[in-house]
Amino acid sequence: ADYPEGKKNIATLRKLVQSCRRTRFIFAGSNRRMMSTLFTSPTEPFFMSCSPLNLEPIDRHEYMEFVNGHFRKAGKHITDGCAEYVYDLFEGHTWFIQHVFNRLYDMSGKDNPACVESALESVKYILDVFSSSFQEIFVRMSERQRALLIAIAKSGKVQAPTSFEFISRFNLRSASAVQGALRPLLDDETITYMDDAYFIPNRFFALWLARRY
């Protein structure tokens, strides 16, 4: 756990769980590193006590049906191009998609369908709302961390951030400098490593960086 009393609380929880003979438990969390450590580290009370289950993005077609259904029930309309644009922009990541669709739902009407143009407006509005918070986070970082974040944001996903090609493309200092900047960003999950690539999990933050810098 990432807090001072974490292991004590988790050990207590483990005892409570073991006493529940007829109850099934599901442990869910968005902090991938912490969740992995809790169940795969030999030093943790819950070591090898659960079977992992990774939630993949909802199927694109099913998501389109879901969104269209909600718009239809309200007598509204969303174009296929709009729904597909939003889904693809955030690669099926539900939280960010729903945030945009909620705004599109409020903006649209019977004679004013949600389209790609309104999706672009909605994304811009959301980024503007978060802008001051993102700026505050960004300025607290070191110069090397900021440079690396911008480079990853503009690339989307990066497989080899210490490669000569990546460093040269974004005028980063050196492989060792990138390595030093990358480590703390991974620790606090500003950057995530998954499926052989590094990326910024906060898709709004990534978009904000890519468009602002």
C-alpha positions as a Python dict, from the first residue, in 0.01 Angstrom:
ca = {
    (1, 'A'): (0, 0, 0),
    (2, 'D'): (108, 359, -60),
    (3, 'Y'): (11, 506, 275),
    (4, 'P'): (176, 472, 621),
    (5, 'E'): (-84, 250, 785),
    (6, 'G'): (-167, 58, 468),
    (7, 'K'): (-13, -279, 546),
    (8, 'K'): (-167, -290, 892),
    (9, 'N'): (-513, -216, 751),
    (10, 'I'): (-469, -466, 468),
    (11, 'A'): (-358, -736, 710),
    (12, 'T'): (-671, -670, 918),
    (13, 'L'): (-884, -688, 605),
    (14, 'R'): (-724, -1020, 511),
    (15, 'K'): (-824, -1167, 850),
    (16, 'L'): (-1182, -1047, 803),
    (17, 'V'): (-1198, -1191, 452),
    (18, 'Q'): (-1068, -1528, 570),
    (19, 'S'): (-1344, -1546, 831),
    (20, 'C'): (-1615, -1508, 564),
    (21, 'R'): (-1661, -1864, 438),
    (22, 'R'): (-1961, -1809, 210),
    (23, 'T'): (-1879, -1468, 66),
    (24, 'R'): (-1701, -1386, -257),
    (25, 'F'): (-1494, -1069, -276),
    (26, 'I'): (-1402, -849, -569),
    (27, 'F'): (-1115, -604, -523),
    (28, 'A'): (-1110, -325, -778),
    (29, 'G'): (-889, -22, -822),
    (30, 'S'): (-749, 218, -1080),
    (31, 'N'): (-395, 228, -937),
    (32, 'R'): (-248, -55, -1143),
    (33, 'R'): (88, -63, -969),
    (34, 'M'): (-65, -79, -623),
    (35, 'M'): (-322, -343, -722),
    (36, 'S'): (-53, -557, -879),
    (37, 'T'): (172, -527, -574),
    (38, 'L'): (-108, -618, -333),
    (39, 'F'): (-165, -956, -494),
    (40, 'T'): (172, -1050, -646),
    (41, 'S'): (427, -937, -387),
    (42, 'P'): (531, -1206, -134),
    (43, 'T'): (548, -937, 137),
    (44, 'E'): (179, -846, 104),
    (45, 'P'): (-98, -1010, 313),
    (46, 'F'): (-308, -1083, 2),
    (47, 'F'): (-21, -1248, -189),
    (48, 'M'): (-160, -1497, -447),
    (49, 'S'): (-502, -1493, -280),
    (50, 'C'): (-699, -1378, -586),
    (51, 'S'): (-722, -1437, -958),
    (52, 'P'): (-653, -1120, -1163),
    (53, 'L'): (-912, -993, -1410),
    (54, 'N'): (-824, -706, -1640),
    (55, 'L'): (-1118, -508, -1775),
    (56, 'E'): (-1075, -447, -2146),
    (57, 'P'): (-1247, -161, -2332),
    (58, 'I'): (-1611, -220, -2420),
    (59, 'D'): (-1656, -340, -2777),
    (60, 'R'): (-1688, -47, -3020),
    (61, 'H'): (-2012, -170, -3180),
    (62, 'E'): (-2176, -238, -2844),
    (63, 'Y'): (-2077, 106, -2720),
    (64, 'M'): (-2229, 269, -3029),
    (65, 'E'): (-2555, 85, -2968),
    (66, 'F'): (-2556, 191, -2603),
    (67, 'V'): (-2500, 558, -2684),
    (68, 'N'): (-2747, 568, -2972),
    (69, 'G'): (-3009, 401, -2754),
    (70, 'H'): (-2987, 668, -2486),
    (71, 'F'): (-3008, 950, -2739),
    (72, 'R'): (-3309, 785, -2908),
    (73, 'K'): (-3497, 743, -2580),
    (74, 'A'): (-3472, 1118, -2523),
    (75, 'G'): (-3582, 1200, -2878),
    (76, 'K'): (-3231, 1311, -2967),
    (77, 'H'): (-2985, 1203, -3233),
    (78, 'I'): (-2612, 1146, -3251),
    (79, 'T'): (-2439, 1076, -3582),
    (80, 'D'): (-2238, 756, -3621),
    (81, 'G'): (-1936, 967, -3711),
    (82, 'C'): (-1961, 1160, -3386),
    (83, 'A'): (-1995, 851, -3167),
    (84, 'E'): (-1708, 677, -3345),
    (85, 'Y'): (-1485, 985, -3323),
    (86, 'V'): (-1527, 1010, -2946),
    (87, 'Y'): (-1476, 637, -2893),
    (88, 'D'): (-1161, 629, -3105),
    (89, 'L'): (-1018, 950, -2956),
    (90, 'F'): (-1011, 791, -2610),
    (91, 'E'): (-952, 434, -2731),
    (92, 'G'): (-1259, 298, -2555),
    (93, 'H'): (-1170, 438, -2212),
    (94, 'T'): (-1516, 465, -2056),
    (95, 'W'): (-1468, 750, -1808),
    (96, 'F'): (-1341, 999, -2067),
    (97, 'I'): (-1589, 887, -2333),
    (98, 'Q'): (-1884, 924, -2097),
    (99, 'H'): (-1767, 1270, -1991),
    (100, 'V'): (-1780, 1386, -2353),
    (101, 'F'): (-2106, 1206, -2434),
    (102, 'N'): (-2275, 1360, -2129),
    (103, 'R'): (-2193, 1707, -2257),
    (104, 'L'): (-2303, 1617, -2610),
    (105, 'Y'): (-2630, 1486, -2468),
    (106, 'D'): (-2694, 1816, -2291),
    (107, 'M'): (-2600, 2019, -2599),
    (108, 'S'): (-2809, 1827, -2852),
    (109, 'G'): (-3181, 1845, -2923),
    (110, 'K'): (-3443, 1707, -3159),
    (111, 'D'): (-3339, 1943, -3437),
    (112, 'N'): (-2977, 1975, -3325),
    (113, 'P'): (-2803, 1635, -3357),
    (114, 'A'): (-2468, 1568, -3196),
    (115, 'C'): (-2207, 1562, -3472),
    (116, 'V'): (-1828, 1558, -3503),
    (117, 'E'): (-1816, 1939, -3488),
    (118, 'S'): (-2007, 1942, -3158),
    (119, 'A'): (-1777, 1667, -3026),
    (120, 'L'): (-1476, 1886, -3105),
    (121, 'E'): (-1641, 2175, -2921),
    (122, 'S'): (-1720, 1952, -2623),
    (123, 'V'): (-1364, 1823, -2593),
    (124, 'K'): (-1228, 2179, -2614),
    (125, 'Y'): (-1470, 2293, -2345),
    (126, 'I'): (-1371, 2008, -2113),
    (127, 'L'): (-999, 2075, -2163),
    (128, 'D'): (-1058, 2443, -2087),
    (129, 'V'): (-1238, 2350, -1764),
    (130, 'F'): (-946, 2132, -1651),
    (131, 'S'): (-678, 2369, -1781),
    (132, 'S'): (-592, 2546, -1455),
    (133, 'S'): (-566, 2215, -1268),
    (134, 'F'): (-347, 2064, -1538),
    (135, 'Q'): (-127, 2372, -1544),
    (136, 'E'): (-78, 2355, -1169),
    (137, 'I'): (29, 1989, -1191),
    (138, 'F'): (256, 2059, -1486),
    (139, 'V'): (450, 2353, -1337),
    (140, 'R'): (536, 2150, -1026),
    (141, 'M'): (734, 1905, -1237),
    (142, 'S'): (1100, 1935, -1327),
    (143, 'E'): (1201, 2067, -1667),
    (144, 'R'): (1303, 1719, -1783),
    (145, 'Q'): (976, 1565, -1667),
    (146, 'R'): (778, 1833, -1850),
    (147, 'A'): (974, 1776, -2171),
    (148, 'L'): (922, 1400, -2152),
    (149, 'L'): (549, 1435, -2079),
    (150, 'I'): (499, 1662, -2379),
    (151, 'A'): (688, 1418, -2602),
    (152, 'I'): (477, 1122, -2488),
    (153, 'A'): (155, 1324, -2515),
    (154, 'K'): (235, 1416, -2875),
    (155, 'S'): (328, 1057, -2957),
    (156, 'G'): (28, 894, -2792),
    (157, 'K'): (212, 574, -2698),
    (158, 'V'): (588, 521, -2686),
    (159, 'Q'): (763, 186, -2686),
    (160, 'A'): (1122, 308, -2654),
    (161, 'P'): (1147, 648, -2481),
    (162, 'T'): (1525, 615, -2443),
    (163, 'S'): (1584, 541, -2811),
    (164, 'F'): (1795, 778, -3020),
    (165, 'E'): (1505, 834, -3260),
    (166, 'F'): (1262, 943, -2987),
    (167, 'I'): (1519, 1160, -2808),
    (168, 'S'): (1623, 1331, -3133),
    (169, 'R'): (1267, 1387, -3251),
    (170, 'F'): (1172, 1580, -2938),
    (171, 'N'): (1513, 1732, -2859),
    (172, 'L'): (1540, 1556, -2524),
    (173, 'R'): (1874, 1569, -2344),
    (174, 'S'): (1991, 1208, -2323),
    (175, 'A'): (1881, 853, -2252),
    (176, 'S'): (1991, 884, -1889),
    (177, 'A'): (1797, 1211, -1851),
    (178, 'V'): (1486, 1047, -1993),
    (179, 'Q'): (1531, 749, -1762),
    (180, 'G'): (1564, 978, -1461),
    (181, 'A'): (1254, 1177, -1557),
    (182, 'L'): (1052, 866, -1636),
    (183, 'R'): (1097, 687, -1304),
    (184, 'P'): (909, 931, -1074),
    (185, 'L'): (636, 979, -1336),
    (186, 'L'): (580, 603, -1338),
    (187, 'D'): (583, 592, -957),
    (188, 'D'): (301, 844, -925),
    (189, 'E'): (125, 700, -1234),
    (190, 'T'): (135, 1020, -1434),
    (191, 'I'): (272, 780, -1695),
    (192, 'T'): (170, 415, -1722),
    (193, 'Y'): (345, 122, -1887),
    (194, 'M'): (113, -137, -2039),
    (195, 'D'): (114, -360, -2347),
    (196, 'D'): (479, -278, -2417),
    (197, 'A'): (420, 98, -2434),
    (198, 'Y'): (437, 408, -2216),
    (199, 'F'): (144, 651, -2221),
    (200, 'I'): (-40, 911, -2013),
    (201, 'P'): (-348, 740, -1861),
    (202, 'N'): (-531, 1068, -1802),
    (203, 'R'): (-645, 1115, -2161),
    (204, 'F'): (-769, 1468, -2100),
    (205, 'F'): (-429, 1564, -1959),
    (206, 'A'): (-255, 1404, -2258),
    (207, 'L'): (-477, 1594, -2503),
    (208, 'W'): (-425, 1918, -2314),
    (209, 'L'): (-47, 1877, -2329),
    (210, 'A'): (-43, 1779, -2697),
    (211, 'R'): (-257, 2076, -2800),
    (212, 'R'): (-106, 2338, -2570),
    (213, 'Y'): (260, 2257, -2628),
}
